[in-house]
mmCIF file with all atom_site columns, C-alpha atoms in Angstrom:
data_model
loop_
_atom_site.group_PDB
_atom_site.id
_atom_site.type_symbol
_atom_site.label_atom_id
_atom_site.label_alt_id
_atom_site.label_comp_id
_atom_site.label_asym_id
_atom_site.label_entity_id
_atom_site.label_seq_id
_atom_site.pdbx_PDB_ins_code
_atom_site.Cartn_x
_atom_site.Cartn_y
_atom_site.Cartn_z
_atom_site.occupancy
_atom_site.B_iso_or_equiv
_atom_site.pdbx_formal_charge
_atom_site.auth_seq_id
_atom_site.auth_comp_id
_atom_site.auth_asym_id
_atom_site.auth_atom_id
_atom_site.pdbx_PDB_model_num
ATOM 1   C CA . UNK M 1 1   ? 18.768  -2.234  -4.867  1.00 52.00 ? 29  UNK M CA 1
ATOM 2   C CA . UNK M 1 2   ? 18.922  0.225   -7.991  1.00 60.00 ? 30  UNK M CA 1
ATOM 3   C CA . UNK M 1 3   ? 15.715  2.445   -8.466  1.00 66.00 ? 31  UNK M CA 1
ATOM 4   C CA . UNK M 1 4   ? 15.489  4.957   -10.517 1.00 69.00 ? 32  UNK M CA 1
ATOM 5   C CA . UNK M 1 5   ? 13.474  7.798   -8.433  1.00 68.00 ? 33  UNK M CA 1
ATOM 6   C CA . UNK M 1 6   ? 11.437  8.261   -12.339 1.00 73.00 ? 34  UNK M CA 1
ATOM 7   C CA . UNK M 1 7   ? 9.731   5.099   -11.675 1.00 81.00 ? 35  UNK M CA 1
ATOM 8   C CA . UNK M 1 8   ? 7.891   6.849   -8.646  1.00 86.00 ? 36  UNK M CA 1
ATOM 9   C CA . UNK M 1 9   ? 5.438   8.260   -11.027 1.00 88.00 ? 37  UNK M CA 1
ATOM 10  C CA . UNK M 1 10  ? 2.266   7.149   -8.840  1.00 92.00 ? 38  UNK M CA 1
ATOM 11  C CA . UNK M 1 11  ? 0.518   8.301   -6.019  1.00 95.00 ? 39  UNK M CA 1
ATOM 12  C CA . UNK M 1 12  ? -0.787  6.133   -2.573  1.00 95.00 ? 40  UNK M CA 1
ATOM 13  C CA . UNK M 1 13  ? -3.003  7.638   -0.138  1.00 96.00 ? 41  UNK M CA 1
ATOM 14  C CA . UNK M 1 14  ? -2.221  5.905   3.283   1.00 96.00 ? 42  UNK M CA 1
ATOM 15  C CA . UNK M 1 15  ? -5.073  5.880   6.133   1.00 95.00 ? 43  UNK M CA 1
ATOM 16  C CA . UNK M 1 16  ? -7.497  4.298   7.612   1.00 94.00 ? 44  UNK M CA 1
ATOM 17  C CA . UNK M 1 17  ? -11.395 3.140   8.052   1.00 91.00 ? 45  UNK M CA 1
ATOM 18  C CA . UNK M 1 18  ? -13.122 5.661   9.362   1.00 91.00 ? 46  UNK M CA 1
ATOM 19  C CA . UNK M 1 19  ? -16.371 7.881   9.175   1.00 88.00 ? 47  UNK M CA 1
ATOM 20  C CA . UNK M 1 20  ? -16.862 9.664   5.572   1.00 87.00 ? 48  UNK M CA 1
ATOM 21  C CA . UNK M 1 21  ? -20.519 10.963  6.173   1.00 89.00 ? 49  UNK M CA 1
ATOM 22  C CA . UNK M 1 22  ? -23.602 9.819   7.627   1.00 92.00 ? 50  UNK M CA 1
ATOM 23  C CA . UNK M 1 23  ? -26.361 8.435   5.792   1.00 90.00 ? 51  UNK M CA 1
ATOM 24  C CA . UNK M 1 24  ? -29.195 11.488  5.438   1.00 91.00 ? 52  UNK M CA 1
ATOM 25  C CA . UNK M 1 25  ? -31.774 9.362   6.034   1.00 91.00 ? 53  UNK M CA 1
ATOM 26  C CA . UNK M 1 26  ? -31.211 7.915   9.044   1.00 91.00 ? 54  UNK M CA 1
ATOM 27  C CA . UNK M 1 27  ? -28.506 9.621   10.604  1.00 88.00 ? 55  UNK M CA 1
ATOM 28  C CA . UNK M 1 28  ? -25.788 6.543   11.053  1.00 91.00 ? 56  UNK M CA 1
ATOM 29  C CA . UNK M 1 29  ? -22.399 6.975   10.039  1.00 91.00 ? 57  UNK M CA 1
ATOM 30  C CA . UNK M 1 30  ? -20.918 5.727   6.456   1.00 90.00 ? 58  UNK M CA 1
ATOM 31  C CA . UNK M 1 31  ? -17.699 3.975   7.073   1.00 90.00 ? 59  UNK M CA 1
ATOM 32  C CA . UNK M 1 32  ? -15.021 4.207   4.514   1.00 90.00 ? 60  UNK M CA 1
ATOM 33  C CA . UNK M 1 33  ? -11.558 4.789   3.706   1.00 92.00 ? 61  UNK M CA 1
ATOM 34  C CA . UNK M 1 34  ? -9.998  7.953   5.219   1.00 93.00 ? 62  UNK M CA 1
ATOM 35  C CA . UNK M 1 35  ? -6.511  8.997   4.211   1.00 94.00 ? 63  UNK M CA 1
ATOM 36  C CA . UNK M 1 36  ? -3.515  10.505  6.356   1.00 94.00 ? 64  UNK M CA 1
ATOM 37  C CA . UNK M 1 37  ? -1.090  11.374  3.748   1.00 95.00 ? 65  UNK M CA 1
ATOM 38  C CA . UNK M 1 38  ? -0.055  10.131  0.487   1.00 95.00 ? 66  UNK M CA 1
ATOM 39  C CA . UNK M 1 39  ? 3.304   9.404   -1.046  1.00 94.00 ? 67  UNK M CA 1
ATOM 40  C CA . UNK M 1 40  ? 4.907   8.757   -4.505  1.00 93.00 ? 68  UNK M CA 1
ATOM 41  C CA . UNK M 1 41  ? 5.423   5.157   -5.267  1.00 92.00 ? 69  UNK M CA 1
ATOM 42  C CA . UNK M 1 42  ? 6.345   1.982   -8.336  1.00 89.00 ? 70  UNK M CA 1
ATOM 43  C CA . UNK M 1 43  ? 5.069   -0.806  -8.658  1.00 86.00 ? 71  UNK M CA 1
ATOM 44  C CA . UNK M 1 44  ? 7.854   -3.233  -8.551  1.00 83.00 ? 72  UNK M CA 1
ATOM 45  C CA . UNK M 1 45  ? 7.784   -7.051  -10.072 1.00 77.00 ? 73  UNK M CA 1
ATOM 46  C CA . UNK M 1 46  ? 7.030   -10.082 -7.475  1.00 65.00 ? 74  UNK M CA 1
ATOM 47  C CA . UNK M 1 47  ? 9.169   -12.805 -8.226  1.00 61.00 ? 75  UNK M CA 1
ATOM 48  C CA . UNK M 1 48  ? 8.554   -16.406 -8.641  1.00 56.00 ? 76  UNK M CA 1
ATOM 49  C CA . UNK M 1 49  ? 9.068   -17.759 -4.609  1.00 60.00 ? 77  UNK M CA 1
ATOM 50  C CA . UNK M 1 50  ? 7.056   -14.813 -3.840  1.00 57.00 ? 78  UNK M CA 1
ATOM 51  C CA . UNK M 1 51  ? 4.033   -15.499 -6.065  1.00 53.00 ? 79  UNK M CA 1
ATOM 52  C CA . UNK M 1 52  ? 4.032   -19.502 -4.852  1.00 51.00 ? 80  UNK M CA 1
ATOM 53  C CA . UNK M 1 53  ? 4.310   -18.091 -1.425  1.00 59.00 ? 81  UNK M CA 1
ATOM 54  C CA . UNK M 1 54  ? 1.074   -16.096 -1.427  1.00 54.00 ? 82  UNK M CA 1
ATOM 55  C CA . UNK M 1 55  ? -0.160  -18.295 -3.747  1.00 52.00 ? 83  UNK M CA 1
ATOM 56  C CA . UNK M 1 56  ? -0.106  -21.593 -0.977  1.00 53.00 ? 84  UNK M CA 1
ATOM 57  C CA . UNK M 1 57  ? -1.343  -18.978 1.867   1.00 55.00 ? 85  UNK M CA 1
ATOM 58  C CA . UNK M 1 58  ? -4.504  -18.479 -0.163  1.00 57.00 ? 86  UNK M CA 1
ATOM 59  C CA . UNK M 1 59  ? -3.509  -14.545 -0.684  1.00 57.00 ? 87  UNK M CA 1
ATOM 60  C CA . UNK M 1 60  ? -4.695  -13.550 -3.864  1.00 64.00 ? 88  UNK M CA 1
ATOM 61  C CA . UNK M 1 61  ? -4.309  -10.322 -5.562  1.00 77.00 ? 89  UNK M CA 1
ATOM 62  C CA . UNK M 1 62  ? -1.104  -8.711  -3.832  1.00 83.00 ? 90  UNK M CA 1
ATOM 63  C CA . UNK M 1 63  ? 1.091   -6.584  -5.511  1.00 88.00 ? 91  UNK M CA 1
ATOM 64  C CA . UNK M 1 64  ? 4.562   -5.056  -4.786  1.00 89.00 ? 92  UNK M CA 1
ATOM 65  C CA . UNK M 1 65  ? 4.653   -1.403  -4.352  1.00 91.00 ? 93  UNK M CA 1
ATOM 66  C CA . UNK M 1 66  ? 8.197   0.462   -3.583  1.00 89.00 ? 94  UNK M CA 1
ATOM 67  C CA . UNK M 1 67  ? 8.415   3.971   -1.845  1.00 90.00 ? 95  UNK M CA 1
ATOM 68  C CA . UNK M 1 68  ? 11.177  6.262   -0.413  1.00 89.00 ? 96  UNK M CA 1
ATOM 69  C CA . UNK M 1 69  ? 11.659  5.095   3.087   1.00 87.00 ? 97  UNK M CA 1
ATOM 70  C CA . UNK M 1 70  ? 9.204   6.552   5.485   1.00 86.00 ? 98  UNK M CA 1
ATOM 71  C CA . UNK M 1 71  ? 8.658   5.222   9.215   1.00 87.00 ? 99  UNK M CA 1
ATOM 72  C CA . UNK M 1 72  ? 5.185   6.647   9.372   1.00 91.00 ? 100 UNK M CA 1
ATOM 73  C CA . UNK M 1 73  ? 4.281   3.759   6.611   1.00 92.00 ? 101 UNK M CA 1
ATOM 74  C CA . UNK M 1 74  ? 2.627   0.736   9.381   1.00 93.00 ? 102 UNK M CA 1
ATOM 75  C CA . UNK M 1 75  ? 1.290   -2.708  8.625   1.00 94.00 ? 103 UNK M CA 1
ATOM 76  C CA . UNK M 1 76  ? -2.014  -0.965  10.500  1.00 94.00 ? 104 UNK M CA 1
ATOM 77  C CA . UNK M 1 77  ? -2.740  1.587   7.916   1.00 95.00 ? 105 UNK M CA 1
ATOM 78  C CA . UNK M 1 78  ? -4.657  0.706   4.025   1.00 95.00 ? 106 UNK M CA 1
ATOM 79  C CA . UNK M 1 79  ? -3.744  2.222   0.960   1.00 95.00 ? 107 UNK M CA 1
ATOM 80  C CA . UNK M 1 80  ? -5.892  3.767   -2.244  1.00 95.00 ? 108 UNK M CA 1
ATOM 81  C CA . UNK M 1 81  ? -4.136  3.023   -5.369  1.00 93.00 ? 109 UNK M CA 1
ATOM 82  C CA . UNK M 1 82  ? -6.921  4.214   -8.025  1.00 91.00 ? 110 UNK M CA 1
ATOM 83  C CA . UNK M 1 83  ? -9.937  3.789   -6.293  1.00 90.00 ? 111 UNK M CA 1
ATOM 84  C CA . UNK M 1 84  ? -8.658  0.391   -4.740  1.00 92.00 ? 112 UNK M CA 1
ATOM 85  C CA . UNK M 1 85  ? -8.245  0.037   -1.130  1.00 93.00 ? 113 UNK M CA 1
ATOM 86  C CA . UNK M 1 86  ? -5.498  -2.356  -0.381  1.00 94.00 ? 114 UNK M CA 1
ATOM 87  C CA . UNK M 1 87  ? -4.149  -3.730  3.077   1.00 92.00 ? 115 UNK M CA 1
ATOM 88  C CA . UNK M 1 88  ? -0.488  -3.737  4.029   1.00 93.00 ? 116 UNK M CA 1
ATOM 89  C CA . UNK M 1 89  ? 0.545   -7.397  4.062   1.00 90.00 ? 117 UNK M CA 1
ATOM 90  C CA . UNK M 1 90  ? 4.071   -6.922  4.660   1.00 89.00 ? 118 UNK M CA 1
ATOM 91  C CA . UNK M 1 91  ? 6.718   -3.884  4.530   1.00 91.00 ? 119 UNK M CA 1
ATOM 92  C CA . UNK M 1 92  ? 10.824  -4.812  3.703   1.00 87.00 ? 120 UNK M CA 1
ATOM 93  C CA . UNK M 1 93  ? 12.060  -1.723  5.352   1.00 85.00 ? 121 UNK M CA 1
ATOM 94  C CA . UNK M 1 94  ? 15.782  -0.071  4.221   1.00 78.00 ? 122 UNK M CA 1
ATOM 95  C CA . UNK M 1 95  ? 17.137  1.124   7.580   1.00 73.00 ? 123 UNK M CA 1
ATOM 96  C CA . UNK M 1 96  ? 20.059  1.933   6.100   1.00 73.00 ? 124 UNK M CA 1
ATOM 97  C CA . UNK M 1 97  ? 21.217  5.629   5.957   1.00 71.00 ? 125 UNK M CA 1
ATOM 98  C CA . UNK M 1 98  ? 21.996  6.053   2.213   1.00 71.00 ? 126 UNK M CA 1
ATOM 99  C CA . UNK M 1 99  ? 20.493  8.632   0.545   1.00 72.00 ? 127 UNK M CA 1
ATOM 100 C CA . UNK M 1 100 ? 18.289  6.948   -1.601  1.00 75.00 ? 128 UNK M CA 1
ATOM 101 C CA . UNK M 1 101 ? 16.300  4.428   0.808   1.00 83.00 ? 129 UNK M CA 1
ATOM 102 C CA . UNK M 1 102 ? 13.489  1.934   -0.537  1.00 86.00 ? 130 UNK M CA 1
ATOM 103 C CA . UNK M 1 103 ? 11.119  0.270   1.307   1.00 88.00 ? 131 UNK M CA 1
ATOM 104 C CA . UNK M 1 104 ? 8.953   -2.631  -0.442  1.00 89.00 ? 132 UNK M CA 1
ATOM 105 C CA . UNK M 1 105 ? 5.541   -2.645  0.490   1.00 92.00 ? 133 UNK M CA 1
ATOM 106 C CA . UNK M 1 106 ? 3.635   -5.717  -0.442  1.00 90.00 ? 134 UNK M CA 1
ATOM 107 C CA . UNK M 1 107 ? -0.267  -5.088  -0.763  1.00 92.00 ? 135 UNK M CA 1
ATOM 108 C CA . UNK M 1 108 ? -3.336  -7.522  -0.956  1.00 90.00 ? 136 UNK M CA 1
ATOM 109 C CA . UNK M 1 109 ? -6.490  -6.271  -2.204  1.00 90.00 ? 137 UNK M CA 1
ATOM 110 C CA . UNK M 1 110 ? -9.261  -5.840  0.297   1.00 84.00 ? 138 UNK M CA 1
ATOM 111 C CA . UNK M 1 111 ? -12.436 -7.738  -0.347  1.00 75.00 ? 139 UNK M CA 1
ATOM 112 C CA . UNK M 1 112 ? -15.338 -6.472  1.456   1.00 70.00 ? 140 UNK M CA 1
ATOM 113 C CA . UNK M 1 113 ? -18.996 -8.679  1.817   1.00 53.00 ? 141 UNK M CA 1
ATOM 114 C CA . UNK M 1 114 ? -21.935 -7.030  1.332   1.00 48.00 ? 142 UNK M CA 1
#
């Protein structure tokens, strides 16, 4: 696959849920998203068996992401895109040893009650 390195014009925090603070009042820690690193990314355009696909496993609001290969980049970790905090649904890794390596990260939106 073609990509221009241009189109990584974005950047993605990768990390996890952690502790960001505790609460002055009463002392108990505020969970939140805590990055690791961050890395330059696309988006990239989700074609039509892939939309029907999430679509008839009830996963709602993913998007397709692409980034220079990186083996640090696990299904475990989240990502921040602008204030968003997404999970890793799936990863289409290039193993190959070209120069210009892509992996295709496909992110769903995480929704959080209460």
């Amino acid at each position: 696959m073609a990509i221009n390195p241009l189109e990584f014009n974005e950047r993605a925090e990768f990390g996890v849920d952690g502790t960001t603070g505790y609460n002055p009042k009463n002392g108990n820690p505020i969970k939140g998203f805590v990055a690791s690193f961050s890395r330059w990314f696309g988006y990239r355009t989700q074609n039509l068996t892939q939309q029907y696909t999430f679509a008839g496993n009830n996963s709602t609001e993913t998007i397709l992401i692409a980034i220079r290969h990186d083996d640090s980049v696990v299904k475990t970790l989240n990502v921040k895109l602008n204030d968003t905090i997404y999970s890793i649904y799936n990863i289409s890794p290039d193993k190959s040893f070209g120069r210009d390596t892509v992996d295709l990260i496909t992110l769903q939106k995480v929704v959080k009650n209460g």
